[in-house]
Short mmCIF file of C-alpha atoms in Angstrom, two decimals:
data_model
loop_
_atom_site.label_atom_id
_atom_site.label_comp_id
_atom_site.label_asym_id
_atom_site.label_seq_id
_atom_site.Cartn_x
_atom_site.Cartn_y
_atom_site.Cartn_z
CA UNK A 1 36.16 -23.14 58.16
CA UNK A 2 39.98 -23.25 57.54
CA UNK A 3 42.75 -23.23 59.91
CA UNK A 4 44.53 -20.61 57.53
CA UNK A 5 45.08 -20.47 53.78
CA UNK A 6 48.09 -21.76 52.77
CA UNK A 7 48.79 -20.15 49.62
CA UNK A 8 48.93 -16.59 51.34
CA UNK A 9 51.54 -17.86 53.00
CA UNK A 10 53.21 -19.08 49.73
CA UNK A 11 53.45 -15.61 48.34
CA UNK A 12 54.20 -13.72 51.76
CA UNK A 13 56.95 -16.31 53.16
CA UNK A 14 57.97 -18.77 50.77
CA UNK A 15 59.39 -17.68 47.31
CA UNK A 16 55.93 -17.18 46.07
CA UNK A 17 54.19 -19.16 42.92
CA UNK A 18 56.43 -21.31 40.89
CA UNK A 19 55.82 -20.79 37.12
CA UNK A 20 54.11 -24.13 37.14
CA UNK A 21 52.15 -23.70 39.57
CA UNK A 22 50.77 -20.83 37.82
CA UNK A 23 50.52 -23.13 34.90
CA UNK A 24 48.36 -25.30 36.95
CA UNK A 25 46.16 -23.03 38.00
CA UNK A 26 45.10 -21.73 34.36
CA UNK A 27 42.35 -24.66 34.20
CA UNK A 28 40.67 -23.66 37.82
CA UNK A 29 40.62 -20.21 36.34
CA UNK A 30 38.44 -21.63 33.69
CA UNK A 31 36.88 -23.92 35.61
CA UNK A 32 35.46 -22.16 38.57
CA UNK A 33 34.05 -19.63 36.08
CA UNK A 34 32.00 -21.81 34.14
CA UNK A 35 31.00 -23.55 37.21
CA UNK A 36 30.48 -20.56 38.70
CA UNK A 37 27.89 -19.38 35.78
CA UNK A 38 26.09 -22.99 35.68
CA UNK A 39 25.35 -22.95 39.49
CA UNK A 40 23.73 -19.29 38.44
CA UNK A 41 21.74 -20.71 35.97
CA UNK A 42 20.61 -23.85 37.88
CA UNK A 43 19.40 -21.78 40.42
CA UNK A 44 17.19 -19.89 38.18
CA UNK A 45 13.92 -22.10 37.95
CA UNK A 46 14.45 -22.95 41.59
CA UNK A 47 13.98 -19.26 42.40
CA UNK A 48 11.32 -18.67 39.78
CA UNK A 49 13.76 -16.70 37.33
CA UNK A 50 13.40 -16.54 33.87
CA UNK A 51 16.27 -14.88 31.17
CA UNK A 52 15.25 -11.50 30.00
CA UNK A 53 15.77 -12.67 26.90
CA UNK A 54 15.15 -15.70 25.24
CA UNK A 55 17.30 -16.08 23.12
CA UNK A 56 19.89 -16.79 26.08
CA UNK A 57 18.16 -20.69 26.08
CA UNK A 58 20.24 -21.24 23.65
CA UNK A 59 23.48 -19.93 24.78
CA UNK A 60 22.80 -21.66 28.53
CA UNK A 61 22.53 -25.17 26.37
CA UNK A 62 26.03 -24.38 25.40
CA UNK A 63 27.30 -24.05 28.36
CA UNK A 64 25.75 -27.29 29.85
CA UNK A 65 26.99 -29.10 27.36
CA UNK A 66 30.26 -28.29 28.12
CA UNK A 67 30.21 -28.92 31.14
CA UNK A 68 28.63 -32.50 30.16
CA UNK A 69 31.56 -33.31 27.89
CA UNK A 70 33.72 -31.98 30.66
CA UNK A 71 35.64 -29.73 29.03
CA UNK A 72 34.83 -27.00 31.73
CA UNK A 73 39.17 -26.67 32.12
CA UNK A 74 39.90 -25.76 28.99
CA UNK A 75 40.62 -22.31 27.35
CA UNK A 76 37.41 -20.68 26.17
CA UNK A 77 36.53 -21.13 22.60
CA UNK A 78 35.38 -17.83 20.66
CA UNK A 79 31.83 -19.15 20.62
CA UNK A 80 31.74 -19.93 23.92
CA UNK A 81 33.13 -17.29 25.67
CA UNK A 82 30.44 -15.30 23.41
CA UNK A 83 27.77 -17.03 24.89
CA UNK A 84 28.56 -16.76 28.23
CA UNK A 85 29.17 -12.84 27.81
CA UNK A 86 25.67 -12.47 26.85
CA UNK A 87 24.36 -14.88 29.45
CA UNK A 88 26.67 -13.19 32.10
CA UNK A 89 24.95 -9.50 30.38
CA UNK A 90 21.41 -11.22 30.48
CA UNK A 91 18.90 -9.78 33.67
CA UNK A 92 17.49 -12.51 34.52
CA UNK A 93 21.29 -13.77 35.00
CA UNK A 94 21.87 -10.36 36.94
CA UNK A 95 18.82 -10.93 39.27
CA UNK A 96 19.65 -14.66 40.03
CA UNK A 97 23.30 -13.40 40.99
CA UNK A 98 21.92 -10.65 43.46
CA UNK A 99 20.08 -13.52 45.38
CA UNK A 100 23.08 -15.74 45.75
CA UNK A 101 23.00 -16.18 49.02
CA UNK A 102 20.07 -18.52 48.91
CA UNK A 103 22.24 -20.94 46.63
CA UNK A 104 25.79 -22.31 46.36
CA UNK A 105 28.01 -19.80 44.65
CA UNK A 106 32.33 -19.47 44.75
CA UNK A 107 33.01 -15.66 45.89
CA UNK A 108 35.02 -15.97 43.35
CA UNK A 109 32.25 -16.17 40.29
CA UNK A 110 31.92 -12.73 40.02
CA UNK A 111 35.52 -12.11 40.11
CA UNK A 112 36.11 -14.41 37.21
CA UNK A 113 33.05 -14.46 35.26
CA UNK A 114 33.97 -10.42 34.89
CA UNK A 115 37.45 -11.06 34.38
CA UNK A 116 35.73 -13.20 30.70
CA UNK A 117 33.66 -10.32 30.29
CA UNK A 118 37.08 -7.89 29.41
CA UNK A 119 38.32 -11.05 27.20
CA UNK A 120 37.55 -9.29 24.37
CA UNK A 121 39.98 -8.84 21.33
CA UNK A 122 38.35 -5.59 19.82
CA UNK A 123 38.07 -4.12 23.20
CA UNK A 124 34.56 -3.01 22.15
CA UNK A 125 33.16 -4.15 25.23
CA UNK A 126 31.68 -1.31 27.84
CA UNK A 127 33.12 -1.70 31.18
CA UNK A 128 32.22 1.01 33.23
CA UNK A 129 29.37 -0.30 34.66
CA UNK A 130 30.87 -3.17 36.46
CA UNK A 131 31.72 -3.29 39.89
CA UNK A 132 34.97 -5.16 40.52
CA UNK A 133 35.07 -7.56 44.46
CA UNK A 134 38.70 -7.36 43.79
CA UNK A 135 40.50 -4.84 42.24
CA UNK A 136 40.13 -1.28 40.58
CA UNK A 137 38.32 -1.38 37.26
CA UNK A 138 41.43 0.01 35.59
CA UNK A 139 43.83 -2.29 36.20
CA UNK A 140 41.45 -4.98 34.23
CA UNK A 141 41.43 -2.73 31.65
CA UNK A 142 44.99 -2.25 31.66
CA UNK A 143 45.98 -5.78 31.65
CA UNK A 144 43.39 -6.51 28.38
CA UNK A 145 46.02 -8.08 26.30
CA UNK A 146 46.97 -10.61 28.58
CA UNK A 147 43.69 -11.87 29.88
CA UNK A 148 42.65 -12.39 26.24
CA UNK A 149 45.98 -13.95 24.97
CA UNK A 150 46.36 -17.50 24.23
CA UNK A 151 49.12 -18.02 26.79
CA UNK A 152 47.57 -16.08 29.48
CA UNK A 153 48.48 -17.24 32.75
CA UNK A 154 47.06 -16.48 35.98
CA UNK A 155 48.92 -13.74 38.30
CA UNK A 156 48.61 -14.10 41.78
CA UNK A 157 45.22 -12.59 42.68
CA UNK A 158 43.78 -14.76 40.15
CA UNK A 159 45.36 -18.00 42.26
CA UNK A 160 44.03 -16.39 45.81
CA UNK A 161 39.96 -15.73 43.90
CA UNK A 162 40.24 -19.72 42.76
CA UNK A 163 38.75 -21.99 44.94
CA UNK A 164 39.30 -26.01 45.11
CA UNK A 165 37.93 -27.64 47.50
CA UNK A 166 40.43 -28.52 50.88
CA UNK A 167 40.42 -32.45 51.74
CA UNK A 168 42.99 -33.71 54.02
CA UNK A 169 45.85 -31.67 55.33
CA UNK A 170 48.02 -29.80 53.60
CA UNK A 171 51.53 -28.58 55.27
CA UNK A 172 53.89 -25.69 54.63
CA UNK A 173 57.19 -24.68 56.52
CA UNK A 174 58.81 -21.29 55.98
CA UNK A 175 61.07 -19.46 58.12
CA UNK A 176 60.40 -16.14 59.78
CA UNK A 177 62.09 -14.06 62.38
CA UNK A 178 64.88 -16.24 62.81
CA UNK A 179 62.18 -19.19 63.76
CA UNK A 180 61.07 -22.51 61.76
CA UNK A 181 57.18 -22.93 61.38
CA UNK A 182 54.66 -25.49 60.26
CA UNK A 183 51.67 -24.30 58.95
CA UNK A 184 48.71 -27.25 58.47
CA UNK A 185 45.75 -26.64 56.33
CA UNK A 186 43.16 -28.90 57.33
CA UNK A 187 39.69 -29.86 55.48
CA UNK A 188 37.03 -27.81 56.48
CA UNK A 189 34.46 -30.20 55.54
CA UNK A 190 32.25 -32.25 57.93
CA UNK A 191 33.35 -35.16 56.65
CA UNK A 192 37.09 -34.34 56.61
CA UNK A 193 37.21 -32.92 60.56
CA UNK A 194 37.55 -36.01 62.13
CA UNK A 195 41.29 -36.80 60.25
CA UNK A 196 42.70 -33.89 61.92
CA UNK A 197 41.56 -32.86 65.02
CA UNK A 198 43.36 -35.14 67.30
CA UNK A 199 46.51 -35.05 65.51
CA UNK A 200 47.12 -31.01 66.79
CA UNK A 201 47.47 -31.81 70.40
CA UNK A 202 50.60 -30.03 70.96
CA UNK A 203 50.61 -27.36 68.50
CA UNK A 204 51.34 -23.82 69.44
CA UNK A 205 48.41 -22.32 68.01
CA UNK A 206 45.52 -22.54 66.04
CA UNK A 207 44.29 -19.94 63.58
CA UNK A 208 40.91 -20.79 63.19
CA UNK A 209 39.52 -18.54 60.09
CA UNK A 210 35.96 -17.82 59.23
CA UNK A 211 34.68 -16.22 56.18
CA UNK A 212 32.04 -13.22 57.23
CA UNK A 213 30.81 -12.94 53.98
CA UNK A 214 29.00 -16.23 54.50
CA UNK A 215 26.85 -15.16 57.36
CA UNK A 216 24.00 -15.69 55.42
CA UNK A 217 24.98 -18.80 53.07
CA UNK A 218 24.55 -22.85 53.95
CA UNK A 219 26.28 -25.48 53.92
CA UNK A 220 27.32 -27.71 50.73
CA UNK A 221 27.11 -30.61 52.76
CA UNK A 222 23.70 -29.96 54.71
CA UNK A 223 21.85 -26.77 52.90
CA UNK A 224 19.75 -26.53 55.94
CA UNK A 225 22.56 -25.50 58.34
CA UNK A 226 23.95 -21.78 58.17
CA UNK A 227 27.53 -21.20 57.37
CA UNK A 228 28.65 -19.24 60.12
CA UNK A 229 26.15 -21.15 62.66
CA UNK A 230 28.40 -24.09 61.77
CA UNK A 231 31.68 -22.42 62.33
CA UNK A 232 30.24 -21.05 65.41
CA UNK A 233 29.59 -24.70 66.39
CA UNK A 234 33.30 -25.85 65.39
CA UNK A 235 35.18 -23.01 66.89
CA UNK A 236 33.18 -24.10 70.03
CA UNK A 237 34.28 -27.51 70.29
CA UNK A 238 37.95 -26.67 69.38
CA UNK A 239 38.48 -23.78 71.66
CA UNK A 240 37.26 -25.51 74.69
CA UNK A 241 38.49 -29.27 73.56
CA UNK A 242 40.54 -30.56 75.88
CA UNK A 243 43.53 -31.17 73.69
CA UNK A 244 43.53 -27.48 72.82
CA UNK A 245 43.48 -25.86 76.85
CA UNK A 246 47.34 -24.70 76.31
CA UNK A 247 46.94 -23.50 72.93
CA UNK A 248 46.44 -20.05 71.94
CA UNK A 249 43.31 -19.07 69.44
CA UNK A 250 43.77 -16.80 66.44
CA UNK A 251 40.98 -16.47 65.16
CA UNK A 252 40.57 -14.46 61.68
CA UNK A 253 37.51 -12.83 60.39
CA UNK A 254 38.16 -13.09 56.69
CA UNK A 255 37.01 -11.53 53.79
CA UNK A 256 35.94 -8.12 55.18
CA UNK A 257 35.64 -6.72 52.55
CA UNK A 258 32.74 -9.05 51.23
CA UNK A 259 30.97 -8.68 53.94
CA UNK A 260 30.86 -5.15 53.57
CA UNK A 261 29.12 -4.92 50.60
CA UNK A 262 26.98 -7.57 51.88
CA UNK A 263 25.67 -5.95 54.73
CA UNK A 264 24.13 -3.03 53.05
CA UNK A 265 21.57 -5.24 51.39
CA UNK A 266 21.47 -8.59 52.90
CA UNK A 267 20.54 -8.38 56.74
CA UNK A 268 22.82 -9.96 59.37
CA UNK A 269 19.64 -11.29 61.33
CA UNK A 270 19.84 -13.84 58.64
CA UNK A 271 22.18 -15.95 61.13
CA UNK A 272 21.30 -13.62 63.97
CA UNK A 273 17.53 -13.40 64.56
CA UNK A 274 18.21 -11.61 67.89
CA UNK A 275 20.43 -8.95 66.45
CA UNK A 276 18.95 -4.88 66.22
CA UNK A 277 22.37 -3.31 65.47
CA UNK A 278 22.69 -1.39 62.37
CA UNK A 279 23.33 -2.93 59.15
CA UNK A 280 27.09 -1.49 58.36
CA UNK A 281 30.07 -3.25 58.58
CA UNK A 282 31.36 -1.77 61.91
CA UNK A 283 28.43 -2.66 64.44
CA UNK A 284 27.27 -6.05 62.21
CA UNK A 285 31.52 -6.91 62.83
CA UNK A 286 31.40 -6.15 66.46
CA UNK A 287 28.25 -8.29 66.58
CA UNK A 288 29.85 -11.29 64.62
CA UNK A 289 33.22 -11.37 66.76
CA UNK A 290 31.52 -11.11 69.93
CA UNK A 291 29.87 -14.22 69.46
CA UNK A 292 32.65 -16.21 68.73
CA UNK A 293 34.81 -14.85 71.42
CA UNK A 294 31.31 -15.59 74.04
CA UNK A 295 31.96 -19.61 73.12
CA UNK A 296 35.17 -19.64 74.71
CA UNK A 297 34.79 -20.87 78.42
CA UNK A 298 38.31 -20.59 79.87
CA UNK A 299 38.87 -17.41 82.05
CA UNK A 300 42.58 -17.66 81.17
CA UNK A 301 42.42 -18.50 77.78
CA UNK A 302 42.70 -15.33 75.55
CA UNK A 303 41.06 -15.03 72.06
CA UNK A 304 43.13 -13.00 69.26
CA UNK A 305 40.67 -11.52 66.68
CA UNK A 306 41.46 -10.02 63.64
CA UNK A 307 39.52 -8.73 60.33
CA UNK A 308 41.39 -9.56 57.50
CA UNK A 309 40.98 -9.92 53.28
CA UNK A 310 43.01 -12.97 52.90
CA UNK A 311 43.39 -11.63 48.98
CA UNK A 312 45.03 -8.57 50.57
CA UNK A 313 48.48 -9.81 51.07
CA UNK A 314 50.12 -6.50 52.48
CA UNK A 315 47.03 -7.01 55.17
CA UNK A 316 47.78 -10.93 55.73
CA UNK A 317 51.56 -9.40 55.73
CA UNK A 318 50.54 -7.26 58.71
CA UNK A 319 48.27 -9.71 60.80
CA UNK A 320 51.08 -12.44 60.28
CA UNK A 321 53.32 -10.27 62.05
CA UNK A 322 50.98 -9.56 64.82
CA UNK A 323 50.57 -12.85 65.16
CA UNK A 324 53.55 -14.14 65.62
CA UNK A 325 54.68 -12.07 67.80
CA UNK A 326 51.81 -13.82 69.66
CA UNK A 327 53.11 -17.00 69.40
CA UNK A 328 56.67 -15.89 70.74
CA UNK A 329 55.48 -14.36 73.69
CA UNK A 330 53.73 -17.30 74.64
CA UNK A 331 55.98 -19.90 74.04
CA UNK A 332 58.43 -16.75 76.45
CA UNK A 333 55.89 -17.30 78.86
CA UNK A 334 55.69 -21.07 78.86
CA UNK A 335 59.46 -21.07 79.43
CA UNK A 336 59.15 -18.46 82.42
CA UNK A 337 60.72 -15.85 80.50
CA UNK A 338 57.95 -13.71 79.58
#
């Protein structure tokens, strides 16, 4: 759980990425792919998985080491990047990805570890058959040139697919219809909730974002404990906390569009034994924001829902809007002039 993103913010209200940031983020590119490809093939004994070929040991011992020598943030060498194409091409790589929902994987891994796939000099390599998360397959094959040069640098959509992990709070202000605001992102951790949710007493609202995609995922910290069971549990305490009885709940159901190509093969009964809907993303949505809106136990307090694909910044754009023209009317309304 996350109170909001900041960095869609950054792009949408501030003056966007600065080139250093962009600079900074060339080595999470890097590194959440490898990662990304070494939690796939970690998993693979554990599920009883074996490469369809071979001849991949070899190339997964590269990788490993790499990641042993800690070099996973650095541009890939030739050899390297070879390896992990045919690792990424192997089937028993392919069939360990398909079932990662019953390990730890970034949404992002497929993202990247396709994006390494096109980073290929004699543009020899097939891409048809590849299903992009993100965007169309043409604009990767468009943009070829730069994702293989040496100073490639990382454009927006590659910053919002990264993922780092959120400790402590992090705090943006930006100005928008003619009104200051503070945005907080706090940890969404176990271990990191207790730092911030007494400090929030008097804010005017909390946007309390949960990923749908991970309906059917655990938790890093306790891989017994469902994802969204968890953020169920959270949004509970927060939207009926006592310091939070004046403030008004946005709540975002994020990455939509994962969870639509979830759905058709992974079932939402998963997290929701009692569920008989159908398995497409209209009904399983319903479902999902119907629970979260049945935890709240005020009979004046009014929940504000809304789907969103936090990579989708026209859509972030539009629900920003939306919502604050939430937060204006009730801060009217406090005043008696609403």
């Amino acid at each position: 759980m996350d109170i909001i993103d900041v960095d869609d913010w950054r792009i949408i209200h501030e003056s966007g990425f600065t080139s250093e940031d962009f600079k900074q983020y060339r080595p999470v590119v890097y590194s959440n792919t490898i990662q990304s490809l070494v939690a796939i093939l970690r998993a693979m004994p554990n599920l009883g998985i074996t490469f369809g070929n071979n001849e991949r040991e070899t190339d997964a011992k590269m990788v490993f080491d790499v990641i042993q020598r800690m070099e996973d943030t650095e541009p890939f060498s030739e050899e390297l990047l070879t390896a992990m194409k045919r690792l990424w091409s192997d089937m028993g790589v392919q069939e360990c990805f398909g079932r990662s929902n019953e390990y730890q994987l970034n949404d992002s891994a497929k993202y990247f570890i396709i994006l390494d796939k096109f980073v290929d000099p004699l543009g020899s390599q097939s891409c048809c058959i590849f299903q992009l998360i993100l965007d169309s397959l043409c604009s990767f094959l468009d943009d070829l040139d730069r994702l293989g040069a040496k100073d490639y640098q990382p454009t927006e959509q590659d910053i919002l697919r990264t993922r780092v992990k959120t400790t402590g709070i992090v705090e943006v202000h930006f100005s928008f219809k003619n009104l200051n605001f503070k945005l907080f992102d706090v940890g969404g951790q176990r271990s990191e909730r207790k730092k911030w949710i007494h400090c929030f007493e008097d804010v005017t609202a909390i946007i309390f974002c949960v990923a749908m995609s991970e309906y059917d995922q655990v938790l890093h910290e306790d891989e017994t404990t469902n994802r969204m069971q968890e953020s169920l549990k959270l949004f509970d305490s927060i939207c009926n906390n006592k310091w939070f009885t004046d403030t008004s709940i946005i709540l975002f159901l994020n990455k939509k569009d994962l969870f639509e190509e979830k759905i058709k093969k992974s079932p939402l009964t998963i997290c929701f034994p009692e569920y008989t809907g159908a398995q497409e993303y209209g009904e399983a949505a319903a479902y999902i924001q119907a629970q979260f809106e049945a935890k709240n136990k005020s009979t004046t307090k009014e929940i504000y829902c809304h789907m969103t694909c936090a990579t989708d910044t026209t859509n972030i754009q539009f629900v920003f809007d939306a919502v604050t023209d939430v937060i204006i009317a009730n801060n009217l309304r406090g005043c008696g002039l609403y």
